[in-house]
Coordinates of C-alpha atoms and ligand atoms in Angstrom, one line a residue:
X10 CA 16.5 12.2 11.4
X11 CA 14.2 14.0 9.1
X12 CA 12.9 12.0 6.2
X13 CA 9.8 10.2 4.9
X14 CA 6.7 10.9 7.0
X15 CA 4.1 8.7 5.3
X16 CA 3.0 6.6 2.3
X17 CA 1.0 9.4 0.8
X18 CA -0.3 7.9 -2.5
X19 CA 0.5 5.3 -5.0
X20 CA 0.3 4.9 -8.8
X21 CA -1.0 1.6 -10.0
X22 CA -0.9 0.3 -13.6
X23 CA -4.1 -1.6 -14.5
X24 CA -5.5 -3.5 -17.5
X25 CA -9.1 -2.4 -17.0
X26 CA -10.3 0.8 -15.4
X27 CA -13.9 -0.4 -15.6
X28 CA -13.1 -3.6 -13.7
X29 CA -11.2 -1.5 -11.1
X30 CA -14.1 0.9 -10.8
X31 CA -16.5 -1.8 -9.9
X32 CA -14.1 -3.5 -7.5
X33 CA -12.8 -0.4 -5.7
X34 CA -16.2 1.2 -5.2
X35 CA -18.5 -1.8 -4.7
X36 CA -16.1 -4.1 -2.8
X37 CA -13.6 -1.9 -1.1
X38 CA -15.8 1.2 -0.6
X39 CA -13.3 3.6 -2.1
X40 CA -14.4 6.8 -3.9
X41 CA -14.0 6.8 -7.7
X42 CA -12.9 10.1 -9.2
X43 CA -12.8 10.6 -13.0
X44 CA -11.5 14.0 -14.1
X45 CA -11.8 13.2 -17.8
X46 CA -8.1 12.4 -18.3
X47 CA -7.5 9.6 -20.9
X48 CA -6.8 6.2 -19.3
X49 CA -6.5 7.6 -15.8
X50 CA -8.8 7.7 -12.7
X51 CA -8.3 8.4 -9.0
X52 CA -9.4 6.6 -5.9
X53 CA -10.0 8.6 -2.7
X54 CA -10.0 7.4 0.9
X55 CA -10.2 10.8 2.7
X56 CA -9.9 14.5 1.9
X57 CA -6.8 14.1 -0.2
X58 CA -7.3 14.7 -3.9
X59 CA -6.4 11.0 -4.3
X60 CA -4.6 8.1 -2.6
X61 CA -4.4 6.0 -5.7
X62 CA -3.8 7.0 -9.3
X63 CA -4.9 4.3 -11.6
X64 CA -3.3 4.3 -15.0
X65 CA -4.7 2.0 -17.7
X66 CA -1.4 0.8 -19.2
X67 CA -1.8 -3.0 -18.9
X68 CA 1.0 -3.5 -16.4
X69 CA -1.2 -4.6 -13.5
X70 CA 1.5 -3.6 -11.1
X71 CA 2.9 -0.8 -9.0
X72 CA 3.9 2.2 -11.1
X73 CA 5.3 4.3 -8.1
X74 CA 5.1 4.8 -4.4
X75 CA 4.4 8.4 -3.3
X76 CA 6.5 9.0 -0.2
X77 CA 5.9 12.3 1.6
X78 CA 8.3 14.6 3.4
X79 CA 7.2 17.4 5.6
X80 CA 7.9 20.5 3.4
X81 CA 10.2 22.6 1.4
X82 CA 13.2 22.4 3.8
X83 CA 12.9 18.6 4.2
X84 CA 12.6 18.2 0.4
X85 CA 15.8 20.1 -0.2
X86 CA 17.5 18.1 2.6
X87 CA 16.4 14.9 1.0
X88 CA 17.9 16.0 -2.4
X89 CA 21.2 16.8 -0.6
X90 CA 21.2 13.5 1.2
X91 CA 20.5 11.4 -1.9
X92 CA 23.3 13.3 -3.8
X93 CA 25.7 12.7 -1.0
X94 CA 24.9 9.0 -1.0
X95 CA 25.3 8.8 -4.7
X96 CA 21.7 7.8 -5.4
X97 CA 20.5 8.7 -8.8
X98 CA 17.4 10.9 -8.6
X99 CA 15.7 13.6 -10.6
X100 CA 13.9 16.7 -9.4
X101 CA 10.6 16.7 -11.2
X102 CA 9.3 19.6 -13.4
X103 CA 6.5 21.8 -12.3
X104 CA 4.3 20.0 -14.8
X105 CA 5.1 16.6 -13.2
X106 CA 4.2 18.0 -9.7
X107 CA 1.0 19.5 -11.1
X108 CA 0.2 16.1 -12.7
X109 CA 0.6 14.4 -9.3
X110 CA -1.2 17.2 -7.4
X111 CA 1.8 18.0 -5.1
X112 CA 3.9 21.1 -4.7
X113 CA 7.3 19.4 -5.4
X114 CA 8.4 16.0 -6.5
X115 CA 11.6 14.0 -7.2
X116 CA 11.8 10.6 -8.8
X117 CA 14.1 7.6 -8.1
X118 CA 14.2 3.8 -7.9
X119 CA 14.9 1.8 -4.8
X120 CA 17.6 -0.9 -5.0
X121 CA 15.1 -3.4 -6.1
X122 CA 13.8 -1.3 -9.0
X123 CA 10.6 -0.1 -7.3
X124 CA 9.9 3.4 -8.6
X125 CA 9.5 6.1 -5.9
X126 CA 8.2 9.6 -6.0
X127 CA 9.3 11.7 -3.0
X128 CA 7.0 14.7 -2.6
X129 CA 5.8 17.4 -0.3
X130 CA 2.6 19.4 -0.3
X131 CA -0.3 17.1 -1.4
X132 CA -3.5 18.6 -2.7
X133 CA -6.0 18.3 0.1
X134 CA -9.7 19.0 -0.6
X135 CA -11.4 19.7 2.7
X136 CA -14.3 21.1 0.8
X137 CA -14.8 17.7 -0.9
X138 CA -15.3 15.2 2.0
X139 CA -14.8 11.5 1.3
X140 CA -17.8 9.9 -0.3
X141 CA -17.5 6.1 -0.1
X142 CA -18.3 4.1 -3.2
X143 CA -20.8 2.1 -1.2
X144 CA -22.3 2.2 2.3
X145 CA -19.8 2.2 5.2
X146 CA -20.2 2.3 8.9
X147 CA -17.2 4.5 9.3
X148 CA -14.2 5.7 7.2
X149 CA -10.6 4.8 6.6
X150 CA -7.8 5.2 9.1
X151 CA -5.3 7.5 7.4
X152 CA -4.4 10.9 9.0
X153 CA -0.8 11.1 10.1
X154 CA -0.4 7.3 9.6
X155 CA -0.6 7.6 5.8
X156 CA -2.8 5.7 3.4
X157 CA -1.9 2.2 4.7
X158 CA 1.0 -0.1 4.0
X159 CA 2.3 -2.3 1.2
X160 CA 4.5 -5.3 0.7
X161 CA 6.8 -4.9 -2.4
X162 CA 9.5 -6.7 -4.2
X163 CA 13.1 -6.7 -2.9
X164 CA 16.3 -8.0 -4.3
X165 CA 18.1 -8.3 -0.9
X166 CA 17.5 -7.1 2.6
X167 CA 20.9 -5.5 3.1
X168 CA 20.6 -3.0 0.3
X169 CA 16.9 -2.4 1.1
X170 CA 17.7 -1.7 4.8
X171 CA 20.5 0.7 3.9
X172 CA 18.3 2.6 1.4
X173 CA 15.2 3.0 3.4
X174 CA 17.1 3.8 6.6
X175 CA 18.8 6.6 4.5
X176 CA 15.4 7.9 3.7
X177 CA 14.8 8.3 7.4
X178 CA 12.7 5.2 8.1
X179 CA 13.2 2.8 11.0
X180 CA 13.2 -0.9 10.1
X181 CA 14.1 -4.4 11.0
X182 CA 13.2 -8.1 10.7
X183 CA 9.8 -8.7 12.4
X184 CA 9.1 -12.3 11.4
X185 CA 11.2 -15.4 11.3
X186 CA 8.9 -18.2 10.3
X187 CA 9.6 -21.9 9.5
X188 CA 8.8 -22.9 6.0
X189 CA 7.5 -26.5 5.2
X190 CA 10.9 -27.4 3.7
X191 CA 12.7 -26.6 6.9
X192 CA 14.2 -23.3 5.8
X193 CA 13.4 -20.0 7.5
X194 CA 11.4 -17.1 6.0
X195 CA 12.2 -13.6 7.0
X196 CA 10.2 -10.4 6.6
X197 CA 11.6 -6.9 6.9
X198 CA 9.4 -3.9 7.7
X199 CA 9.8 -0.1 7.9
X200 CA 7.9 2.5 9.8
X201 CA 8.0 6.3 9.5
X202 CA 5.0 7.5 11.7
X203 CA 2.5 6.0 14.1
X204 CA 1.7 3.2 11.7
X205 CA 3.4 0.0 12.9
X206 CA 4.8 -0.5 9.4
X207 CA 4.4 1.4 6.1
X208 CA 6.6 -0.8 3.9
X209 CA 7.2 -4.5 4.0
X210 CA 9.6 -6.8 2.2
X211 CA 9.4 -10.6 2.1
X212 CA 10.0 -13.0 -0.6
X213 CA 11.4 -11.8 -3.9
X214 CA 8.4 -11.5 -6.1
X215 CA 7.9 -11.5 -9.8
X216 CA 5.6 -8.4 -9.7
X217 CA 6.7 -5.3 -7.8
X218 CA 3.5 -5.4 -5.7
X219 CA 2.4 -8.1 -3.4
X220 CA -0.4 -6.4 -1.5
X221 CA -1.7 -3.1 -0.3
X222 CA -3.4 -2.8 3.1
X223 CA -6.2 -0.3 3.8
X224 CA -7.6 0.0 7.3
X225 CA -11.2 0.7 8.3
X226 CA -11.8 2.6 11.5
X227 CA -14.9 0.5 12.4
X228 CA -14.9 -3.3 13.1
X229 CA -18.3 -3.4 11.4
X230 CA -16.7 -2.4 8.1
X231 CA -14.3 -5.3 8.3
X232 CA -17.1 -7.7 9.0
X233 CA -19.4 -6.1 6.4
X234 CA -16.7 -6.3 3.8
X235 CA -15.9 -9.9 4.6
X236 CA -19.5 -10.8 4.2
X237 CA -19.7 -8.9 0.9
X238 CA -16.5 -10.7 -0.4
X239 CA -18.1 -14.0 0.4
X240 CA -21.4 -13.1 -1.2
X241 CA -19.7 -11.7 -4.4
X242 CA -17.3 -14.7 -4.4
X243 CA -14.2 -12.6 -4.6
X244 CA -11.2 -15.0 -4.3
X245 CA -9.7 -14.9 -0.8
X246 CA -5.9 -15.3 -0.8
X247 CA -5.4 -15.3 3.0
X248 CA -8.3 -15.7 5.3
X249 CA -9.3 -13.8 8.5
X250 CA -6.6 -13.5 11.1
X251 CA -4.5 -11.2 13.3
X252 CA -1.0 -10.1 12.6
X253 CA 1.6 -10.3 15.4
X254 CA 3.4 -7.1 14.4
X255 CA 0.7 -4.5 13.8
X256 CA -2.1 -6.5 15.5
X257 CA -4.3 -5.8 12.5
X258 CA -7.3 -8.1 12.1
X259 CA -7.5 -8.6 8.4
X260 CA -8.1 -10.8 5.3
X261 CA -6.6 -10.6 1.8
X262 CA -8.6 -10.7 -1.4
X263 CA -7.7 -10.8 -5.1
X264 CA -8.1 -7.6 -7.1
X265 CA -8.6 -7.2 -10.9
X266 CA -4.8 -6.9 -11.3
X267 CA -4.0 -10.3 -9.9
X268 CA -2.3 -9.2 -6.6
X269 CA -4.0 -8.7 -3.2
X270 CA -5.7 -6.1 -1.2
X271 CA -5.5 -6.5 2.6
X272 CA -8.7 -5.2 4.2
X273 CA -8.0 -4.5 7.9
X274 CA -9.1 -3.1 11.2
X275 CA -7.7 -2.6 14.7
X276 CA -4.0 -1.8 14.4
X277 CA -1.8 -1.0 17.3
X278 CA 0.6 2.0 17.1
X279 CA 4.3 1.6 16.1
X280 CA 6.6 0.2 18.9
X281 CA 9.6 2.1 20.0
X282 CA 11.8 -1.0 20.2
X283 CA 12.3 -4.0 17.9
X284 CA 10.6 -7.4 18.3
X285 CA 10.3 -10.5 16.1
X286 CA 7.7 -13.2 15.9
X287 CA 7.6 -16.8 14.6
X288 CA 3.9 -16.7 13.6
X289 CA 0.8 -14.5 13.5
X290 CA -1.5 -14.3 16.5
X291 CA -4.1 -16.6 14.9
X292 CA -5.7 -17.3 11.6
X293 CA -4.4 -15.9 8.3
X294 CA -4.6 -19.3 6.7
X295 CA -3.3 -19.3 3.1
X296 CA -5.8 -20.4 0.6
X297 CA -3.7 -22.6 -1.6
X298 CA -6.3 -23.0 -4.3
X299 CA -5.9 -19.5 -5.5
X300 CA -2.5 -18.3 -4.3
X301 CA 0.9 -19.3 -5.7
X302 CA 4.2 -19.6 -3.9
X303 CA 4.9 -15.9 -4.7
X304 CA 1.8 -14.9 -2.8
X305 CA 0.0 -13.8 -6.0
X306 CA -3.5 -14.8 -6.8
X307 CA -4.0 -16.5 -10.1
X308 CA -7.0 -15.9 -12.3
X309 CA -8.1 -13.1 -10.1
X310 CA -8.6 -10.5 -12.8
X311 CA -11.4 -12.5 -14.2
X312 CA -12.8 -13.9 -11.0
X313 CA -12.8 -10.6 -9.2
X314 CA -14.9 -8.6 -11.7
X315 CA -17.1 -11.1 -13.3
Ligands
FE2_471 FE1 -0.1 -6.4 5.2

C-alpha cells in the first residue's frame, strides 16, 4: 500500500532559540540556519533545506510531524484515502507549502491530537552540503530512512494502530516489559522504510513529544558526543545501552525544552516479520534523579544551556 515513506521534518515549539542554538550546534552537531524570519530558525542534518523548524512560541513541544509521501499521485491518493475514512484534513495553500519548503502539503491531527503535515517534494539543497555545528567524524544517517524517529503521545493503541496503518505504515507491539508494580508496559512502533521504526508510542504523556532520535553514521561520533555531554554536564535521562528492536546503541539527554534527544549509532534495518522483547539488550538505565514517571526530564531547560 502506498503511503508515508519517511519522517521528513518536524516543527518544534521552543522557549528560547538562543538556548537551542547553543545546544543543537555545540552538543548535537546539527547545523543552524537563520534566514532572518522572526522567531524562527532551522536545523539541518543533511542536504535538505531543514530537518527541524524551530518556532519560538514558548510551547517547548512538538508543533507538527512532517510525514512524506512519494509524489503528486501519492499525495492525491492520500487525500482520497483520508476522505474515504472520514478523517478531517485540509489541503494547505501554496503559501503554506512555500513556508514549509515543500511542493504540496496537507494538515491533520492523529487520534491523540498530534499535529501532522503530510507533504511531498521537500526542498533539497545539494549545492549547500551539511556543515555540522561542531566537529564530527562522520555525518548523520538519513537518506531513505528519514531524519530519525520519535516517541510521541498516544491516547490509546487501537485508534493509533488503525490511523497509522491507514497512512500506509506497518506497526505492532515490540516491547512487553514488567513494571515495578507488577503491571505490564507495552510499546507500539511503526515503520515505513528501512528504518526499524519511525514512530513510537508508549505511555500517555503530558507533552506531545517524549524524544527524538538522531543517528550518527560513525561510532566515534556517539562516543565523542557522550564525552562532550559528560564534560558539559548535560543531564542524562537514560544512560548508554542497546535497544532490542532497532539495535541502536544510544543514550538520552535533556534538551532546552525539557524533553529528550536520543543520540544513537548502529541501527539494524527493519525486519519483515513482527517480534517482541521483554527488555533491551543491555544498559539504558533510567537516571531517576532527573527523569519523571512520564519520561520527561525536569529542570532540563536551565541545566542544558547554562
Ligand atoms: Fe528511541
